[in-house]
Short mmCIF file of C-alpha atoms in Angstrom, two decimals:
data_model
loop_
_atom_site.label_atom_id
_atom_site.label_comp_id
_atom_site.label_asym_id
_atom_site.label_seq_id
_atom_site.Cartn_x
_atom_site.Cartn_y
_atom_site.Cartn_z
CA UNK A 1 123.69 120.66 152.29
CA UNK A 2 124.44 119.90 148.70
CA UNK A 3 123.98 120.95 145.28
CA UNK A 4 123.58 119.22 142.07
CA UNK A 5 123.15 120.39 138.53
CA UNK A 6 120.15 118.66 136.91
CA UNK A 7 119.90 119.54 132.62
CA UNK A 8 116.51 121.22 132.20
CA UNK A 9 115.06 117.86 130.10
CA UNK A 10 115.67 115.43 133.49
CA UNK A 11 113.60 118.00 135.75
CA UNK A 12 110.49 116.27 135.30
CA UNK A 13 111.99 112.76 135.26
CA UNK A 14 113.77 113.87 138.98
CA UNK A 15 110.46 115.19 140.23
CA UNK A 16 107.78 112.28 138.58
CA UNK A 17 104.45 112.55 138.03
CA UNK A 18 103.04 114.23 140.78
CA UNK A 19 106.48 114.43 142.72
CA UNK A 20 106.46 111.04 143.05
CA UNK A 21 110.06 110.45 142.60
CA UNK A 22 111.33 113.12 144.80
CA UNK A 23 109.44 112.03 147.06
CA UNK A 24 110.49 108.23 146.86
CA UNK A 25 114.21 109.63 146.95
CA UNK A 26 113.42 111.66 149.88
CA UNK A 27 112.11 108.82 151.91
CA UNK A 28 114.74 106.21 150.91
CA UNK A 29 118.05 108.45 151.23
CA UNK A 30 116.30 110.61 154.06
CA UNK A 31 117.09 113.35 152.41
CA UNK A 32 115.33 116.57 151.49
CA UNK A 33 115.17 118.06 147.82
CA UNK A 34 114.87 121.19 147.07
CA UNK A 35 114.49 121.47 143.47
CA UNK A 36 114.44 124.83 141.17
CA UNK A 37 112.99 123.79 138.13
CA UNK A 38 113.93 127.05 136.45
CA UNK A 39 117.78 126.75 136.65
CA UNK A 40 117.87 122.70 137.31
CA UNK A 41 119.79 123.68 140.99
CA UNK A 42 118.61 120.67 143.25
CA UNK A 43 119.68 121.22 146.78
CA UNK A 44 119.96 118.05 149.20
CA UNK A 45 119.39 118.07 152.78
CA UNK A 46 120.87 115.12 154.59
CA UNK A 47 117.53 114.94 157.61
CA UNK A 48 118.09 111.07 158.52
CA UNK A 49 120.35 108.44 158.19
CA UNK A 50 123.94 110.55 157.36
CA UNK A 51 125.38 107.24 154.98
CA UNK A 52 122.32 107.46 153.02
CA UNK A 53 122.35 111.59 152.73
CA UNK A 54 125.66 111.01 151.15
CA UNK A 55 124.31 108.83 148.32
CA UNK A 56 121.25 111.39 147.34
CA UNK A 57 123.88 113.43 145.50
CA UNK A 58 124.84 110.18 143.11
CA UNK A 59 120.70 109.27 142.90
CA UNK A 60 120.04 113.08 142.15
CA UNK A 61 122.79 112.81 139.36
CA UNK A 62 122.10 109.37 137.96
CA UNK A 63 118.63 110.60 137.26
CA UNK A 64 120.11 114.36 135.78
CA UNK A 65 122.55 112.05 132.82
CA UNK A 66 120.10 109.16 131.48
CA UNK A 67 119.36 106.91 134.36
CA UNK A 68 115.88 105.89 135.35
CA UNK A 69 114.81 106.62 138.49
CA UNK A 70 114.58 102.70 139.85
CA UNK A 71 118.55 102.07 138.90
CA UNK A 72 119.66 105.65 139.84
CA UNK A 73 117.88 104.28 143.61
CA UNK A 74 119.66 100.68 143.53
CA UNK A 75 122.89 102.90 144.77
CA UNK A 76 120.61 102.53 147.78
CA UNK A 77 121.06 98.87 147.77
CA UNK A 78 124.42 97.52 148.10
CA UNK A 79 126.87 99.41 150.27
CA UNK A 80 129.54 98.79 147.42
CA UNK A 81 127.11 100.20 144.44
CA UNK A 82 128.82 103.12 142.55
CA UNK A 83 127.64 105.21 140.56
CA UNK A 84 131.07 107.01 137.70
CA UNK A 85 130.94 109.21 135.10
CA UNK A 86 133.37 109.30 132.29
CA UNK A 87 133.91 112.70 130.95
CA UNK A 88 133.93 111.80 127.14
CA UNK A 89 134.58 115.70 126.36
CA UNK A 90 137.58 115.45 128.09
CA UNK A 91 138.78 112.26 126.44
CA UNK A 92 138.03 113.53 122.62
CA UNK A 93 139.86 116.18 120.41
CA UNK A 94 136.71 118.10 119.18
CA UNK A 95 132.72 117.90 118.86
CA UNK A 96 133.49 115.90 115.23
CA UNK A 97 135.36 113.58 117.10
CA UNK A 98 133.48 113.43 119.96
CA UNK A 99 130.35 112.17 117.95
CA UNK A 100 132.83 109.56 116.17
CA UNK A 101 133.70 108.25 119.39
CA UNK A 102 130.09 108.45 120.95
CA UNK A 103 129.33 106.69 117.87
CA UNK A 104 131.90 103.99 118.22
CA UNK A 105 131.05 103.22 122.78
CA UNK A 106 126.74 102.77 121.30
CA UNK A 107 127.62 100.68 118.41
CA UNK A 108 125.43 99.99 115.74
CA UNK A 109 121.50 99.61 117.05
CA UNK A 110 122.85 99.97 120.55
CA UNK A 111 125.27 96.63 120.34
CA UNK A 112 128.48 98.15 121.83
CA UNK A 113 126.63 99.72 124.89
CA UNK A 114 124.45 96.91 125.33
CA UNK A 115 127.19 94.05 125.53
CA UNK A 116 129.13 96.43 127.47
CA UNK A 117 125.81 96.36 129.92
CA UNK A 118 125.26 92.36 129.64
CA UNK A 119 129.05 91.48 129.84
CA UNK A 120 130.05 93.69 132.69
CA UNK A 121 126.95 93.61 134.58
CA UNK A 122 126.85 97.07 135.24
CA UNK A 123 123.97 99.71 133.61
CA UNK A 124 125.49 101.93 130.81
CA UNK A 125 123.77 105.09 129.87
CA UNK A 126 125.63 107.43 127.49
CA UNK A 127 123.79 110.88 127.25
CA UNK A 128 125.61 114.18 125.74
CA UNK A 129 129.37 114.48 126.80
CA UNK A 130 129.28 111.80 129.10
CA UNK A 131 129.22 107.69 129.79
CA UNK A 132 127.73 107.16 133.30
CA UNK A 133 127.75 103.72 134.94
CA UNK A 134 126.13 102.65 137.87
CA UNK A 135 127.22 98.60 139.41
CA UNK A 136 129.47 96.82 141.91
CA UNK A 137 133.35 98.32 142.02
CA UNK A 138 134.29 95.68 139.37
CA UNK A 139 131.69 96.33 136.94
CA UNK A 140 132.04 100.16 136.83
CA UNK A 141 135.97 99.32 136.32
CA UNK A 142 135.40 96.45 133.42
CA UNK A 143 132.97 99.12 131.50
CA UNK A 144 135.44 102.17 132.52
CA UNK A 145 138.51 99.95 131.22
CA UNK A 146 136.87 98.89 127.95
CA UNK A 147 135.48 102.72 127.08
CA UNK A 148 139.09 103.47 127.45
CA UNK A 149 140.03 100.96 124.85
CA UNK A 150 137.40 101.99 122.36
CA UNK A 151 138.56 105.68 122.84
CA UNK A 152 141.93 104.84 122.29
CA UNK A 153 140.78 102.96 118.89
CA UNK A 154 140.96 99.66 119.81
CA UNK A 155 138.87 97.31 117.47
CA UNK A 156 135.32 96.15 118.95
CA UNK A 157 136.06 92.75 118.88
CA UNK A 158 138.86 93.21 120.93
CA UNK A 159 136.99 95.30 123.66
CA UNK A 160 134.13 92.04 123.47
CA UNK A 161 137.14 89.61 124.42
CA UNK A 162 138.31 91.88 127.54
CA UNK A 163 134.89 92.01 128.37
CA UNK A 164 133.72 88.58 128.15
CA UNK A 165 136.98 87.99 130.29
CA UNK A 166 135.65 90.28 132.46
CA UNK A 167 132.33 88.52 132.67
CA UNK A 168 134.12 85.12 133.71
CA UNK A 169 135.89 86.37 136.33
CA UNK A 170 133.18 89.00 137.62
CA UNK A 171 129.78 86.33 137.36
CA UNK A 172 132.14 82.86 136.88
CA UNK A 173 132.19 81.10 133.24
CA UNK A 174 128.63 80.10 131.62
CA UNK A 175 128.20 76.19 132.50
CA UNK A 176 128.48 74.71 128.86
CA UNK A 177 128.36 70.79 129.27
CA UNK A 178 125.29 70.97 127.76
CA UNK A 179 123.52 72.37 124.82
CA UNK A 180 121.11 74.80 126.17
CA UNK A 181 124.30 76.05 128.83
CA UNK A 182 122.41 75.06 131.78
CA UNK A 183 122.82 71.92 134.38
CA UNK A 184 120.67 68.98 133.71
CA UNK A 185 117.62 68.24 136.15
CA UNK A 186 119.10 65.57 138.70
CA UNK A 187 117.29 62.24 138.25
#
């Protein structure tokens, strides 16, 4: 058995509406949840498959730092999926600069994040002292590598090159022989 810390404003998101998503969780990791609301404990019970008890813990934990429910379950889905937190606390002087640099991995409206999402791949959710990331081994390493370059003040533009590099050798290069970046229709 297992035990994961869930912050009090994910409880209801873990459980769903009427237990819904524990129960979903339950059935696809074979697990069983045992979750105090009061204190956010969650104990997991591996009662099936052992491979997929071991992956309730990431699911429960996904879910407890930003992640919906559907991509916190995709760990389910790919032997190779990860699921990595960065400890941004750990990474930043004090709470002013922790903001600054918070500030700096979402970008303005979102952009940083987002490209950081599109380019690599993997999901990016950034939620009080930490940067989670759920995606294949290469992914979570391209958006782990490039959150280290922002935190050690590296200039956007330069984190959107290593990441677009990233993106060609992760997915291959975008076809762009012609204009809308797509193959023509053979005739």
């Amino acid at each position: 058995m297992q035990h994961v810390k869930v912050p009090q404003d994910r409880i209801g998101v873990l459980i769903g509406e009427g237990g819904e998503t524990m129960r979903e969780i339950e059935e696809r990791a074979e697990v069983r949840l045992d979750i105090d609301s009061e204190s956010g404990s969650v104990a997991i019970d591996a009662v099936g498959d052992p491979v997929s008890g071991l992956v309730a813990p990431d699911i429960v934990r996904a879910i407890g730092r930003g992640f919906t429910p559907e991509s916190a379950l995709s760990l389910l889905e790919h032997d190779l999926r990860r699921f990595e937190l960065v400890d941004l606390a750990a990474e930043t002087r004090n709470k002013n600069d922790l903001q600054r640099q918070k500030g700096r991995l979402i970008g303005e409206n979102g952009r940083t994040r987002e490209l950081m999402e599109d380019l690599s791949g993997a999901e990016v959710v950034i939620k009080g002292t930490t940067l989670g990331v759920i995606g294949q081994p290469e992914e979570v390493e391209a958006v782990r590598r490039a959150t280290g370059m922002i935190l050690d003040g590296a200039p956007h533009g330069a984190v959107y090159s290593f990441l677009e590099r990233k993106h060609n050798e992760i997915h291959g290069a975008p076809d762009l022989s012609t204009p809308s970046g797509s193959a023509e229709e053979p005739r």
